[in-house]
């Protein structure tokens, strides 16, 4: 349980780290993101939403990176988020197999 809980905590903290990165970029380079709701303002909650939608590769498309740094960040987050999950599942399966073999 601790391994799974720790892995989940890391995944969620990673999403929050990217949220901060997008928020900083949005403040340093206004216009780095485009969003469908013209009246809305991109705030921390919006960047948090964008971060987790990107990390899970869900990609609703209501917020889009338009500047090269924003696109690079989104690509990097999507790739690392998926690689993290793939490696985590492979590791957990490997641990399970090793434990079953040790019992026999």
mmCIF file of C-alpha atoms in Angstrom:
data_model
loop_
_atom_site.group_PDB
_atom_site.id
_atom_site.type_symbol
_atom_site.label_atom_id
_atom_site.label_comp_id
_atom_site.label_asym_id
_atom_site.label_seq_id
_atom_site.Cartn_x
_atom_site.Cartn_y
_atom_site.Cartn_z
ATOM 1 C CA UNK A 1 0.000 0.000 0.000
ATOM 2 C CA UNK A 2 2.784 2.414 0.835
ATOM 3 C CA UNK A 3 4.371 2.033 -2.588
ATOM 4 C CA UNK A 4 1.104 2.747 -4.384
ATOM 5 C CA UNK A 5 0.242 5.638 -2.072
ATOM 6 C CA UNK A 6 3.703 7.109 -2.542
ATOM 7 C CA UNK A 7 3.505 6.738 -6.315
ATOM 8 C CA UNK A 8 0.104 8.433 -6.362
ATOM 9 C CA UNK A 9 1.392 11.281 -4.182
ATOM 10 C CA UNK A 10 4.357 11.787 -6.512
ATOM 11 C CA UNK A 11 2.063 11.845 -9.543
ATOM 12 C CA UNK A 12 -0.219 14.451 -7.961
ATOM 13 C CA UNK A 13 2.695 16.574 -6.755
ATOM 14 C CA UNK A 14 4.201 16.370 -10.219
ATOM 15 C CA UNK A 15 0.969 17.771 -11.644
ATOM 16 C CA UNK A 16 1.100 20.630 -9.148
ATOM 17 C CA UNK A 17 4.721 21.328 -10.060
ATOM 18 C CA UNK A 18 3.696 21.699 -13.702
ATOM 19 C CA UNK A 19 0.783 23.911 -12.604
ATOM 20 C CA UNK A 20 3.274 26.314 -11.048
ATOM 21 C CA UNK A 21 5.419 26.207 -14.175
ATOM 22 C CA UNK A 22 2.471 27.058 -16.426
ATOM 23 C CA UNK A 23 1.365 29.798 -14.039
ATOM 24 C CA UNK A 24 4.832 31.365 -14.053
ATOM 25 C CA UNK A 25 5.025 31.155 -17.841
ATOM 26 C CA UNK A 26 1.545 32.674 -18.161
ATOM 27 C CA UNK A 27 2.623 35.635 -16.042
ATOM 28 C CA UNK A 28 6.012 36.096 -17.704
ATOM 29 C CA UNK A 29 4.708 35.687 -21.256
ATOM 30 C CA UNK A 30 1.050 36.694 -21.455
ATOM 31 C CA UNK A 31 -0.634 35.132 -24.466
ATOM 32 C CA UNK A 32 1.268 31.850 -24.160
ATOM 33 C CA UNK A 33 -2.057 30.060 -23.794
ATOM 34 C CA UNK A 34 -5.264 30.439 -25.717
ATOM 35 C CA UNK A 35 -8.612 29.561 -24.191
ATOM 36 C CA UNK A 36 -12.135 29.337 -25.559
ATOM 37 C CA UNK A 37 -13.880 31.404 -22.881
ATOM 38 C CA UNK A 38 -12.861 34.932 -23.917
ATOM 39 C CA UNK A 39 -14.305 36.454 -20.741
ATOM 40 C CA UNK A 40 -12.388 34.123 -18.444
ATOM 41 C CA UNK A 41 -8.989 34.854 -16.998
ATOM 42 C CA UNK A 42 -6.364 32.155 -16.700
ATOM 43 C CA UNK A 43 -5.724 31.786 -12.988
ATOM 44 C CA UNK A 44 -4.033 29.141 -10.852
ATOM 45 C CA UNK A 45 -7.088 26.882 -10.976
ATOM 46 C CA UNK A 46 -7.151 27.086 -14.773
ATOM 47 C CA UNK A 47 -3.472 26.180 -14.989
ATOM 48 C CA UNK A 48 -4.039 23.323 -12.527
ATOM 49 C CA UNK A 49 -6.838 22.028 -14.748
ATOM 50 C CA UNK A 50 -4.636 22.376 -17.854
ATOM 51 C CA UNK A 51 -1.759 20.601 -16.115
ATOM 52 C CA UNK A 52 -3.723 17.499 -15.188
ATOM 53 C CA UNK A 53 -5.575 17.379 -18.512
ATOM 54 C CA UNK A 54 -2.186 17.512 -20.234
ATOM 55 C CA UNK A 55 -0.494 14.984 -17.944
ATOM 56 C CA UNK A 56 -3.246 12.451 -18.472
ATOM 57 C CA UNK A 57 -3.231 13.265 -22.226
ATOM 58 C CA UNK A 58 -6.971 13.859 -22.046
ATOM 59 C CA UNK A 59 -6.669 17.161 -23.911
ATOM 60 C CA UNK A 60 -10.115 18.771 -23.999
ATOM 61 C CA UNK A 61 -8.726 21.630 -26.078
ATOM 62 C CA UNK A 62 -10.416 24.480 -24.225
ATOM 63 C CA UNK A 63 -6.991 25.735 -23.120
ATOM 64 C CA UNK A 64 -4.174 25.385 -25.639
ATOM 65 C CA UNK A 65 -0.481 26.241 -25.520
ATOM 66 C CA UNK A 66 0.378 28.647 -28.332
ATOM 67 C CA UNK A 67 3.878 29.952 -27.615
ATOM 68 C CA UNK A 68 6.887 27.707 -28.268
ATOM 69 C CA UNK A 69 7.840 27.498 -24.559
ATOM 70 C CA UNK A 70 4.250 26.612 -23.584
ATOM 71 C CA UNK A 71 4.088 23.941 -26.275
ATOM 72 C CA UNK A 72 7.435 22.510 -25.197
ATOM 73 C CA UNK A 73 6.275 22.350 -21.593
ATOM 74 C CA UNK A 74 2.998 20.654 -22.560
ATOM 75 C CA UNK A 75 4.775 18.071 -24.718
ATOM 76 C CA UNK A 76 7.303 17.353 -21.986
ATOM 77 C CA UNK A 77 4.600 16.979 -19.353
ATOM 78 C CA UNK A 78 2.474 14.676 -21.511
ATOM 79 C CA UNK A 79 5.431 12.423 -22.306
ATOM 80 C CA UNK A 80 6.770 12.277 -18.754
ATOM 81 C CA UNK A 81 3.292 11.689 -17.326
ATOM 82 C CA UNK A 82 2.726 8.692 -19.566
ATOM 83 C CA UNK A 83 6.240 7.309 -19.117
ATOM 84 C CA UNK A 84 5.830 7.601 -15.346
ATOM 85 C CA UNK A 85 2.634 5.535 -15.453
ATOM 86 C CA UNK A 86 4.147 2.921 -17.773
ATOM 87 C CA UNK A 87 7.255 2.520 -15.614
ATOM 88 C CA UNK A 88 5.174 2.437 -12.427
ATOM 89 C CA UNK A 89 2.903 -0.323 -13.726
ATOM 90 C CA UNK A 90 5.895 -2.307 -15.031
ATOM 91 C CA UNK A 91 7.633 -1.966 -11.666
ATOM 92 C CA UNK A 92 4.563 -3.037 -9.708
ATOM 93 C CA UNK A 93 4.055 -6.042 -11.972
ATOM 94 C CA UNK A 94 7.733 -6.944 -11.624
ATOM 95 C CA UNK A 95 7.572 -6.701 -7.842
ATOM 96 C CA UNK A 96 4.449 -8.870 -7.800
ATOM 97 C CA UNK A 97 6.053 -11.516 -10.018
ATOM 98 C CA UNK A 98 9.235 -11.524 -7.920
ATOM 99 C CA UNK A 99 7.245 -11.922 -4.691
ATOM 100 C CA UNK A 100 5.212 -14.795 -6.145
ATOM 101 C CA UNK A 101 8.355 -16.549 -7.349
ATOM 102 C CA UNK A 102 10.010 -16.110 -3.939
ATOM 103 C CA UNK A 103 7.039 -17.752 -2.230
ATOM 104 C CA UNK A 104 7.388 -20.850 -4.427
#
